[in-house]
PDB file of C-alpha atoms and ligand atoms in Angstrom:
ATOM      1  CA  MET A   1     -55.897  60.848  32.159  1.00 97.00           C
ATOM      2  CA  ARG A   2     -56.617  64.452  33.594  1.00 98.00           C
ATOM      3  CA  ALA A   3     -58.085  64.574  36.819  1.00 98.00           C
ATOM      4  CA  SER A   4     -59.673  67.942  38.121  1.00 98.00           C
ATOM      5  CA  LEU A   5     -60.526  68.277  42.279  1.00 98.00           C
ATOM      6  CA  ILE A   6     -62.827  71.032  42.946  1.00 99.00           C
ATOM      7  CA  GLN A   7     -62.153  72.121  46.729  1.00 98.00           C
ATOM      8  CA  ILE A   8     -65.493  73.880  47.257  1.00 98.00           C
ATOM      9  CA  ALA A   9     -66.063  76.980  49.704  1.00 98.00           C
ATOM     10  CA  VAL A  10     -69.104  75.457  52.229  1.00 98.00           C
ATOM     11  CA  ASP A  11     -69.946  79.315  53.339  1.00 96.00           C
ATOM     12  CA  PRO A  12     -73.341  78.629  55.807  1.00 95.00           C
ATOM     13  CA  ASP A  13     -74.578  81.820  54.326  1.00 96.00           C
ATOM     14  CA  GLU A  14     -74.690  80.158  50.804  1.00 98.00           C
ATOM     15  CA  PRO A  15     -78.119  78.276  50.626  1.00 97.00           C
ATOM     16  CA  VAL A  16     -77.443  74.253  49.813  1.00 97.00           C
ATOM     17  CA  ASN A  17     -79.648  74.794  46.192  1.00 98.00           C
ATOM     18  CA  SER A  18     -77.675  77.827  45.037  1.00 98.00           C
ATOM     19  CA  ARG A  19     -74.353  75.868  45.774  1.00 98.00           C
ATOM     20  CA  ARG A  20     -75.524  72.773  43.915  1.00 98.00           C
ATOM     21  CA  GLN A  21     -75.872  75.077  40.845  1.00 98.00           C
ATOM     22  CA  ARG A  22     -72.832  76.959  41.495  1.00 98.00           C
ATOM     23  CA  VAL A  23     -71.159  73.439  41.563  1.00 98.00           C
ATOM     24  CA  ALA A  24     -72.869  72.054  38.568  1.00 98.00           C
ATOM     25  CA  SER A  25     -71.361  75.169  36.789  1.00 98.00           C
ATOM     26  CA  LEU A  26     -68.110  74.482  38.012  1.00 98.00           C
ATOM     27  CA  VAL A  27     -67.858  70.516  37.357  1.00 98.00           C
ATOM     28  CA  ARG A  28     -69.490  71.760  33.280  1.00 98.00           C
ATOM     29  CA  GLU A  29     -66.630  73.722  32.915  1.00 98.00           C
ATOM     30  CA  GLN A  30     -63.792  71.309  33.245  1.00 98.00           C
ATOM     31  CA  ARG A  31     -63.352  69.543  30.348  1.00 97.00           C
ATOM     32  CA  GLU A  32     -63.505  72.297  28.036  1.00 97.00           C
ATOM     33  CA  ARG A  33     -61.209  74.957  30.708  1.00 97.00           C
ATOM     34  CA  HIS A  34     -58.793  72.042  31.796  1.00 98.00           C
ATOM     35  CA  GLY A  35     -59.313  68.676  29.566  1.00 98.00           C
ATOM     36  CA  ALA A  36     -60.469  66.622  32.820  1.00 98.00           C
ATOM     37  CA  ASP A  37     -61.679  63.326  32.091  1.00 98.00           C
ATOM     38  CA  LEU A  38     -62.543  63.314  35.510  1.00 98.00           C
ATOM     39  CA  VAL A  39     -64.143  65.432  38.335  1.00 98.00           C
ATOM     40  CA  VAL A  40     -63.504  65.345  42.217  1.00 98.00           C
ATOM     41  CA  LEU A  41     -65.506  66.993  44.643  1.00 99.00           C
ATOM     42  CA  PRO A  42     -65.295  67.134  48.725  1.00 98.00           C
ATOM     43  CA  GLU A  43     -67.081  65.181  51.692  1.00 98.00           C
ATOM     44  CA  LEU A  44     -70.703  66.572  52.736  1.00 98.00           C
ATOM     45  CA  TRP A  45     -70.175  69.988  50.425  1.00 98.00           C
ATOM     46  CA  PRO A  46     -73.900  70.260  49.863  1.00 98.00           C
ATOM     47  CA  THR A  47     -74.237  70.655  53.718  1.00 97.00           C
ATOM     48  CA  GLY A  48     -70.457  71.221  55.440  1.00 97.00           C
ATOM     49  CA  ALA A  49     -69.425  67.940  57.254  1.00 97.00           C
ATOM     50  CA  PHE A  50     -70.058  69.567  60.755  1.00 97.00           C
ATOM     51  CA  ALA A  51     -73.333  71.162  60.185  1.00 97.00           C
ATOM     52  CA  TYR A  52     -74.814  68.215  62.212  1.00 96.00           C
ATOM     53  CA  GLU A  53     -78.294  70.137  62.562  1.00 95.00           C
ATOM     54  CA  SER A  54     -78.794  70.346  59.185  1.00 96.00           C
ATOM     55  CA  PHE A  55     -78.054  67.102  58.147  1.00 96.00           C
ATOM     56  CA  VAL A  56     -81.919  65.483  59.300  1.00 95.00           C
ATOM     57  CA  ASP A  57     -83.334  68.754  57.005  1.00 96.00           C
ATOM     58  CA  GLU A  58     -80.959  68.546  54.379  1.00 96.00           C
ATOM     59  CA  ALA A  59     -80.879  64.028  53.808  1.00 98.00           C
ATOM     60  CA  GLU A  60     -81.800  63.012  50.068  1.00 98.00           C
ATOM     61  CA  PRO A  61     -81.999  59.676  48.514  1.00 97.00           C
ATOM     62  CA  LEU A  62     -78.920  58.522  46.503  1.00 97.00           C
ATOM     63  CA  GLU A  63     -81.107  59.645  43.239  1.00 97.00           C
ATOM     64  CA  GLY A  64     -82.325  62.846  45.140  1.00 98.00           C
ATOM     65  CA  PRO A  65     -81.585  66.537  44.116  1.00 98.00           C
ATOM     66  CA  THR A  66     -77.578  66.386  44.385  1.00 98.00           C
ATOM     67  CA  TYR A  67     -77.428  63.850  42.092  1.00 98.00           C
ATOM     68  CA  GLU A  68     -79.674  65.056  39.473  1.00 98.00           C
ATOM     69  CA  ALA A  69     -77.880  68.526  39.650  1.00 98.00           C
ATOM     70  CA  MET A  70     -74.285  66.181  39.360  1.00 98.00           C
ATOM     71  CA  ALA A  71     -75.980  63.826  36.891  1.00 98.00           C
ATOM     72  CA  GLU A  72     -76.812  66.622  34.047  1.00 98.00           C
ATOM     73  CA  ALA A  73     -73.442  68.833  34.570  1.00 98.00           C
ATOM     74  CA  ALA A  74     -71.125  65.336  34.185  1.00 98.00           C
ATOM     75  CA  ALA A  75     -73.313  64.459  31.633  1.00 98.00           C
ATOM     76  CA  ALA A  76     -72.690  67.883  29.667  1.00 98.00           C
ATOM     77  CA  ALA A  77     -69.497  67.975  30.205  1.00 98.00           C
ATOM     78  CA  GLY A  78     -68.817  64.274  29.231  1.00 98.00           C
ATOM     79  CA  VAL A  79     -66.460  63.327  32.391  1.00 98.00           C
ATOM     80  CA  TRP A  80     -66.528  61.239  34.974  1.00 98.00           C
ATOM     81  CA  LEU A  81     -67.595  62.784  38.603  1.00 98.00           C
ATOM     82  CA  HIS A  82     -66.836  61.790  41.755  1.00 98.00           C
ATOM     83  CA  ALA A  83     -69.461  64.212  43.289  1.00 98.00           C
ATOM     84  CA  GLY A  84     -68.069  63.937  46.927  1.00 98.00           C
ATOM     85  CA  SER A  85     -71.140  62.578  49.331  1.00 98.00           C
ATOM     86  CA  ILE A  86     -74.616  63.510  51.150  1.00 98.00           C
ATOM     87  CA  VAL A  87     -76.342  62.840  53.828  1.00 98.00           C
ATOM     88  CA  GLU A  88     -78.232  59.748  52.222  1.00 98.00           C
ATOM     89  CA  ARG A  89     -81.182  58.913  53.884  1.00 97.00           C
ATOM     90  CA  ASP A  90     -81.982  55.304  53.455  1.00 93.00           C
ATOM     91  CA  PRO A  91     -85.835  55.052  53.344  1.00 89.00           C
ATOM     92  CA  GLU A  92     -85.095  51.573  55.157  1.00 89.00           C
ATOM     93  CA  GLY A  93     -82.457  52.352  58.043  1.00 86.00           C
ATOM     94  CA  PRO A  94     -80.184  55.467  59.265  1.00 94.00           C
ATOM     95  CA  LEU A  95     -78.838  58.066  57.576  1.00 98.00           C
ATOM     96  CA  TYR A  96     -75.378  57.574  55.654  1.00 98.00           C
ATOM     97  CA  ASN A  97     -72.228  59.793  54.875  1.00 98.00           C
ATOM     98  CA  THR A  98     -72.718  58.536  51.241  1.00 98.00           C
ATOM     99  CA  SER A  99     -70.001  59.335  48.192  1.00 98.00           C
ATOM    100  CA  LEU A 100     -71.433  58.617  44.458  1.00 98.00           C
ATOM    101  CA  VAL A 101     -69.573  58.292  41.068  1.00 98.00           C
ATOM    102  CA  LEU A 102     -71.462  58.954  38.408  1.00 98.00           C
ATOM    103  CA  SER A 103     -70.330  58.146  34.457  1.00 98.00           C
ATOM    104  CA  PRO A 104     -69.865  60.409  31.716  1.00 98.00           C
ATOM    105  CA  ALA A 105     -73.315  59.564  30.840  1.00 98.00           C
ATOM    106  CA  GLY A 106     -74.945  60.745  34.401  1.00 98.00           C
ATOM    107  CA  GLU A 107     -75.686  57.891  35.365  1.00 98.00           C
ATOM    108  CA  LEU A 108     -74.896  56.718  39.273  1.00 98.00           C
ATOM    109  CA  VAL A 109     -72.653  53.813  38.873  1.00 98.00           C
ATOM    110  CA  ARG A 110     -71.836  53.479  42.557  1.00 98.00           C
ATOM    111  CA  ALA A 111     -72.101  54.290  45.773  1.00 98.00           C
ATOM    112  CA  TYR A 112     -69.887  54.511  49.136  1.00 98.00           C
ATOM    113  CA  ARG A 113     -71.219  54.426  52.539  1.00 98.00           C
ATOM    114  CA  LYS A 114     -68.564  56.041  54.645  1.00 98.00           C
ATOM    115  CA  ILE A 115     -67.403  53.127  56.881  1.00 98.00           C
ATOM    116  CA  HIS A 116     -65.260  55.197  59.994  1.00 98.00           C
ATOM    117  CA  ARG A 117     -67.509  57.389  61.249  1.00 98.00           C
ATOM    118  CA  PHE A 118     -66.269  60.493  62.856  1.00 97.00           C
ATOM    119  CA  GLY A 119     -66.961  62.253  66.241  1.00 93.00           C
ATOM    120  CA  PHE A 120     -66.639  60.045  68.662  1.00 94.00           C
ATOM    121  CA  ASP A 121     -69.882  60.222  71.066  1.00 91.00           C
ATOM    122  CA  GLN A 122     -71.451  62.833  68.917  1.00 91.00           C
ATOM    123  CA  GLY A 123     -72.521  64.394  64.729  1.00 92.00           C
ATOM    124  CA  GLU A 124     -71.853  61.758  62.546  1.00 96.00           C
ATOM    125  CA  ALA A 125     -70.705  59.244  64.874  1.00 95.00           C
ATOM    126  CA  VAL A 126     -74.242  58.648  66.413  1.00 96.00           C
ATOM    127  CA  MET A 127     -76.397  60.276  63.369  1.00 96.00           C
ATOM    128  CA  MET A 128     -75.757  57.827  61.007  1.00 97.00           C
ATOM    129  CA  GLY A 129     -74.838  54.303  60.285  1.00 97.00           C
ATOM    130  CA  ALA A 130     -71.190  52.842  59.504  1.00 98.00           C
ATOM    131  CA  GLY A 131     -71.056  51.411  55.481  1.00 98.00           C
ATOM    132  CA  GLU A 132     -69.348  48.175  55.218  1.00 97.00           C
ATOM    133  CA  GLU A 133     -68.599  47.804  52.122  1.00 98.00           C
ATOM    134  CA  LEU A 134     -65.220  48.337  50.100  1.00 98.00           C
ATOM    135  CA  VAL A 135     -65.874  50.097  46.922  1.00 98.00           C
ATOM    136  CA  THR A 136     -63.752  50.345  43.962  1.00 98.00           C
ATOM    137  CA  VAL A 137     -64.510  51.583  40.485  1.00 98.00           C
ATOM    138  CA  THR A 138     -62.810  52.185  37.177  1.00 98.00           C
ATOM    139  CA  ALA A 139     -62.856  55.114  35.847  1.00 96.00           C
ATOM    140  CA  ALA A 140     -61.179  56.577  32.540  1.00 92.00           C
ATOM    141  CA  GLY A 141     -58.133  53.704  32.711  1.00 94.00           C
ATOM    142  CA  LEU A 142     -57.573  53.372  36.606  1.00 97.00           C
ATOM    143  CA  THR A 143     -59.088  51.872  39.263  1.00 98.00           C
ATOM    144  CA  PHE A 144     -59.996  53.884  42.096  1.00 98.00           C
ATOM    145  CA  GLY A 145     -60.644  53.293  45.874  1.00 98.00           C
ATOM    146  CA  LEU A 146     -62.842  54.791  47.167  1.00 99.00           C
ATOM    147  CA  GLY A 147     -62.521  56.621  51.343  1.00 98.00           C
ATOM    148  CA  THR A 148     -64.101  59.580  52.720  1.00 98.00           C
ATOM    149  CA  CYS A 149     -61.809  61.622  55.473  1.00 98.00           C
ATOM    150  CA  TYR A 150     -61.873  60.167  58.439  1.00 98.00           C
ATOM    151  CA  ASP A 151     -61.235  56.983  56.739  1.00 98.00           C
ATOM    152  CA  LEU A 152     -57.324  57.833  56.020  1.00 98.00           C
ATOM    153  CA  ARG A 153     -56.575  57.347  59.366  1.00 98.00           C
ATOM    154  CA  PHE A 154     -57.244  53.460  58.654  1.00 98.00           C
ATOM    155  CA  PRO A 155     -54.574  52.205  56.951  1.00 98.00           C
ATOM    156  CA  GLU A 156     -56.245  48.223  56.756  1.00 98.00           C
ATOM    157  CA  LEU A 157     -59.091  50.142  54.540  1.00 98.00           C
ATOM    158  CA  PHE A 158     -56.714  51.057  51.889  1.00 98.00           C
ATOM    159  CA  ARG A 159     -54.849  48.192  51.434  1.00 98.00           C
ATOM    160  CA  GLY A 160     -58.247  46.106  51.705  1.00 98.00           C
ATOM    161  CA  LEU A 161     -58.666  48.403  48.151  1.00 98.00           C
ATOM    162  CA  VAL A 162     -55.280  47.659  47.057  1.00 98.00           C
ATOM    163  CA  ASP A 163     -56.379  43.711  47.064  1.00 97.00           C
ATOM    164  CA  ALA A 164     -59.417  44.583  45.445  1.00 98.00           C
ATOM    165  CA  GLY A 165     -57.333  46.066  42.720  1.00 98.00           C
ATOM    166  CA  ALA A 166     -56.930  50.376  43.772  1.00 98.00           C
ATOM    167  CA  GLN A 167     -54.308  51.900  42.121  1.00 98.00           C
ATOM    168  CA  ALA A 168     -55.569  55.251  42.818  1.00 99.00           C
ATOM    169  CA  PHE A 169     -57.680  56.314  45.844  1.00 99.00           C
ATOM    170  CA  VAL A 170     -60.503  59.324  46.083  1.00 99.00           C
ATOM    171  CA  VAL A 171     -60.572  60.948  49.312  1.00 99.00           C
ATOM    172  CA  PRO A 172     -63.218  63.470  49.395  1.00 99.00           C
ATOM    173  CA  ALA A 173     -63.463  65.507  52.637  1.00 98.00           C
ATOM    174  CA  GLY A 174     -64.208  67.917  54.546  1.00 98.00           C
ATOM    175  CA  TRP A 175     -60.995  67.957  57.558  1.00 98.00           C
ATOM    176  CA  PRO A 176     -60.588  70.761  59.617  1.00 98.00           C
ATOM    177  CA  ALA A 177     -57.294  73.070  60.024  1.00 98.00           C
ATOM    178  CA  ARG A 178     -56.283  72.445  63.344  1.00 97.00           C
ATOM    179  CA  ARG A 179     -55.332  68.853  62.281  1.00 98.00           C
ATOM    180  CA  ARG A 180     -54.404  69.879  58.617  1.00 98.00           C
ATOM    181  CA  GLU A 181     -50.770  68.474  59.338  1.00 98.00           C
ATOM    182  CA  HIS A 182     -52.542  65.024  59.382  1.00 98.00           C
ATOM    183  CA  TRP A 183     -54.557  65.318  56.571  1.00 98.00           C
ATOM    184  CA  THR A 184     -51.519  65.912  54.375  1.00 98.00           C
ATOM    185  CA  LEU A 185     -49.388  63.316  56.149  1.00 98.00           C
ATOM    186  CA  LEU A 186     -51.550  60.583  56.243  1.00 98.00           C
ATOM    187  CA  ALA A 187     -52.277  61.413  52.715  1.00 99.00           C
ATOM    188  CA  ARG A 188     -49.021  60.662  51.563  1.00 98.00           C
ATOM    189  CA  ALA A 189     -48.360  58.092  53.777  1.00 98.00           C
ATOM    190  CA  ARG A 190     -51.931  56.099  52.292  1.00 98.00           C
ATOM    191  CA  ALA A 191     -49.608  56.624  48.547  1.00 98.00           C
ATOM    192  CA  VAL A 192     -46.241  55.539  49.505  1.00 98.00           C
ATOM    193  CA  GLU A 193     -47.277  52.674  51.590  1.00 98.00           C
ATOM    194  CA  ASN A 194     -49.797  51.302  48.540  1.00 98.00           C
ATOM    195  CA  GLN A 195     -47.634  52.794  45.722  1.00 98.00           C
ATOM    196  CA  ALA A 196     -51.196  54.201  44.837  1.00 98.00           C
ATOM    197  CA  TYR A 197     -52.242  57.750  43.444  1.00 99.00           C
ATOM    198  CA  VAL A 198     -54.455  59.636  46.517  1.00 99.00           C
ATOM    199  CA  LEU A 199     -56.456  62.189  45.198  1.00 99.00           C
ATOM    200  CA  ALA A 200     -57.406  63.745  48.679  1.00 99.00           C
ATOM    201  CA  CYS A 201     -60.063  66.251  47.878  1.00 99.00           C
ATOM    202  CA  GLY A 202     -61.354  69.415  51.168  1.00 98.00           C
ATOM    203  CA  THR A 203     -63.030  71.871  51.742  1.00 98.00           C
ATOM    204  CA  ALA A 204     -62.602  75.514  52.262  1.00 98.00           C
ATOM    205  CA  GLY A 205     -64.070  78.410  54.517  1.00 98.00           C
ATOM    206  CA  THR A 206     -65.635  78.040  57.850  1.00 98.00           C
ATOM    207  CA  HIS A 207     -69.061  76.318  58.570  1.00 97.00           C
ATOM    208  CA  ALA A 208     -70.883  75.208  62.015  1.00 97.00           C
ATOM    209  CA  GLY A 209     -67.879  77.447  63.541  1.00 97.00           C
ATOM    210  CA  VAL A 210     -64.994  74.836  62.326  1.00 98.00           C
ATOM    211  CA  GLU A 211     -62.789  75.961  60.255  1.00 98.00           C
ATOM    212  CA  GLN A 212     -61.553  74.195  57.200  1.00 98.00           C
ATOM    213  CA  ALA A 213     -58.282  72.820  56.422  1.00 98.00           C
ATOM    214  CA  GLY A 214     -58.486  73.322  52.611  1.00 98.00           C
ATOM    215  CA  HIS A 215     -54.791  71.587  51.106  1.00 98.00           C
ATOM    216  CA  SER A 216     -56.326  69.444  49.008  1.00 98.00           C
ATOM    217  CA  VAL A 217     -53.749  67.560  47.733  1.00 99.00           C
ATOM    218  CA  VAL A 218     -52.817  64.569  45.001  1.00 99.00           C
ATOM    219  CA  VAL A 219     -50.359  62.566  45.177  1.00 99.00           C
ATOM    220  CA  ASP A 220     -48.287  60.038  42.907  1.00 98.00           C
ATOM    221  CA  PRO A 221     -47.159  56.127  43.937  1.00 98.00           C
ATOM    222  CA  TRP A 222     -43.606  57.202  44.890  1.00 98.00           C
ATOM    223  CA  GLY A 223     -45.349  59.869  47.516  1.00 98.00           C
ATOM    224  CA  GLU A 224     -44.447  62.989  45.552  1.00 98.00           C
ATOM    225  CA  VAL A 225     -47.051  65.681  46.107  1.00 98.00           C
ATOM    226  CA  LEU A 226     -48.154  66.186  42.107  1.00 98.00           C
ATOM    227  CA  ALA A 227     -50.188  69.452  43.605  1.00 98.00           C
ATOM    228  CA  GLU A 228     -51.732  70.776  46.619  1.00 98.00           C
ATOM    229  CA  ALA A 229     -54.396  73.501  47.463  1.00 98.00           C
ATOM    230  CA  GLY A 230     -54.357  76.731  49.681  1.00 98.00           C
ATOM    231  CA  LEU A 231     -57.184  78.158  52.110  1.00 98.00           C
ATOM    232  CA  ALA A 232     -59.539  79.247  49.273  1.00 98.00           C
ATOM    233  CA  GLU A 233     -62.080  77.831  46.869  1.00 98.00           C
ATOM    234  CA  GLU A 234     -59.317  76.262  43.979  1.00 98.00           C
ATOM    235  CA  VAL A 235     -59.365  73.754  41.470  1.00 98.00           C
ATOM    236  CA  LEU A 236     -56.702  71.472  40.866  1.00 98.00           C
ATOM    237  CA  VAL A 237     -55.699  70.184  37.656  1.00 98.00           C
ATOM    238  CA  VAL A 238     -53.591  66.825  37.711  1.00 98.00           C
ATOM    239  CA  ASP A 239     -52.432  64.376  34.964  1.00 98.00           C
ATOM    240  CA  LEU A 240     -52.646  60.812  36.602  1.00 98.00           C
ATOM    241  CA  ASP A 241     -50.755  57.617  34.699  1.00 98.00           C
ATOM    242  CA  PRO A 242     -51.776  53.895  35.275  1.00 98.00           C
ATOM    243  CA  ALA A 243     -48.186  52.767  34.242  1.00 98.00           C
ATOM    244  CA  LYS A 244     -46.377  55.131  36.752  1.00 98.00           C
ATOM    245  CA  VAL A 245     -48.214  52.201  39.561  1.00 98.00           C
ATOM    246  CA  THR A 246     -47.774  50.000  37.708  1.00 98.00           C
ATOM    247  CA  THR A 247     -43.395  50.754  37.509  1.00 98.00           C
ATOM    248  CA  THR A 248     -43.341  51.865  40.953  1.00 98.00           C
ATOM    249  CA  ARG A 249     -44.809  48.195  42.260  1.00 98.00           C
ATOM    250  CA  ASP A 250     -42.120  46.366  39.651  1.00 98.00           C
ATOM    251  CA  ARG A 251     -39.130  48.378  40.333  1.00 98.00           C
ATOM    252  CA  PHE A 252     -40.098  48.635  44.470  1.00 98.00           C
ATOM    253  CA  PRO A 253     -42.068  45.606  45.004  1.00 98.00           C
ATOM    254  CA  ALA A 254     -42.756  46.388  48.842  1.00 97.00           C
ATOM    255  CA  LEU A 255     -46.669  45.133  48.247  1.00 97.00           C
ATOM    256  CA  LYS A 256     -45.481  41.836  47.439  1.00 96.00           C
ATOM    257  CA  ASP A 257     -43.008  40.719  50.827  1.00 96.00           C
ATOM    258  CA  ARG A 258     -46.378  41.084  52.629  1.00 96.00           C
ATOM    259  CA  ARG A 259     -46.750  38.552  55.389  1.00 95.00           C
ATOM    260  CA  LEU A 260     -49.539  39.082  57.080  1.00 87.00           C
ATOM    261  CA  ARG A 261     -53.119  38.980  55.801  1.00 79.00           C
TER     262      ARG A 261
HETATM  263  O1  LIG B 301     -59.681  62.475  61.922  1.00 63.37           O
HETATM  264  C1  LIG B 301     -59.632  63.988  61.676  1.00 63.37           C
HETATM  265  O2  LIG B 301     -59.099  64.657  61.969  1.00 63.37           O
HETATM  266  C2  LIG B 301     -60.993  64.479  61.010  1.00 63.37           C
HETATM  267  C3  LIG B 301     -61.989  63.521  60.249  1.00 63.37           C
HETATM  268  C4  LIG B 301     -63.219  64.137  59.732  1.00 63.37           C
HETATM  269  O3  LIG B 301     -63.539  65.656  59.940  1.00 63.37           O
HETATM  270  C5  LIG B 301     -64.609  63.240  59.545  1.00 63.37           C
HETATM  271  O4  LIG B 301     -64.553  62.569  59.095  1.00 63.37           O
HETATM  272  O5  LIG B 301     -65.442  64.506  59.050  1.00 63.37           O
END
């Protein structure tokens, strides 16, 4: 199966709706241009992950304007779409940082509320609720476990996803440039320790004064980097093979030697 990761530039001068339309047309062309079966977008790309002051105004229901634009694009292209995350307004609760996974028919098949909120005593950590559910989804022949940005620092989440059947992880992010080395290192670590693909899709540009790391990366189950972006908006195209997960786990069966559960 083939995946396209779209490292979107979040420019505060581009209105959110224009960005939605621009991203929708990028999603639409991934099947025809690259033969993609799955398209992956970053964390909070409509607003920017650090644009806290816009979270309340731009919050939307699960099937709000971002979903609508992405559903139309996924269906037009006939691709699975991990649409990155949105600021979700739960009518009965707080805001959440929620990732959406859409089928090639444009249906919302899974939503994942980010479990580890970033910001310590500010931003997302105080403005949003914490997700509580581990989420996996089987798409185009692979079972993906979902995480978001700061989640990458919590290996127990990814091990839990492996226990739930994950062969690959999708990690949308809005990771800051000043900790770029952590991003690449942690993406590789999660791949090696879990013998799973990692599809880590970040944003480009600078918003709310925070320069983004870019450097979206795809790592295979042996820890090899299959593709890595630069700092600008860019599309990464990679082939993923479920058999590679099986052979890696069979030939070096470290996951079978676990003693603490
Ligand atoms: O962990 C980090 O260094 C960055 C995390 C982050 O920016 C986020 O989760 O939004």
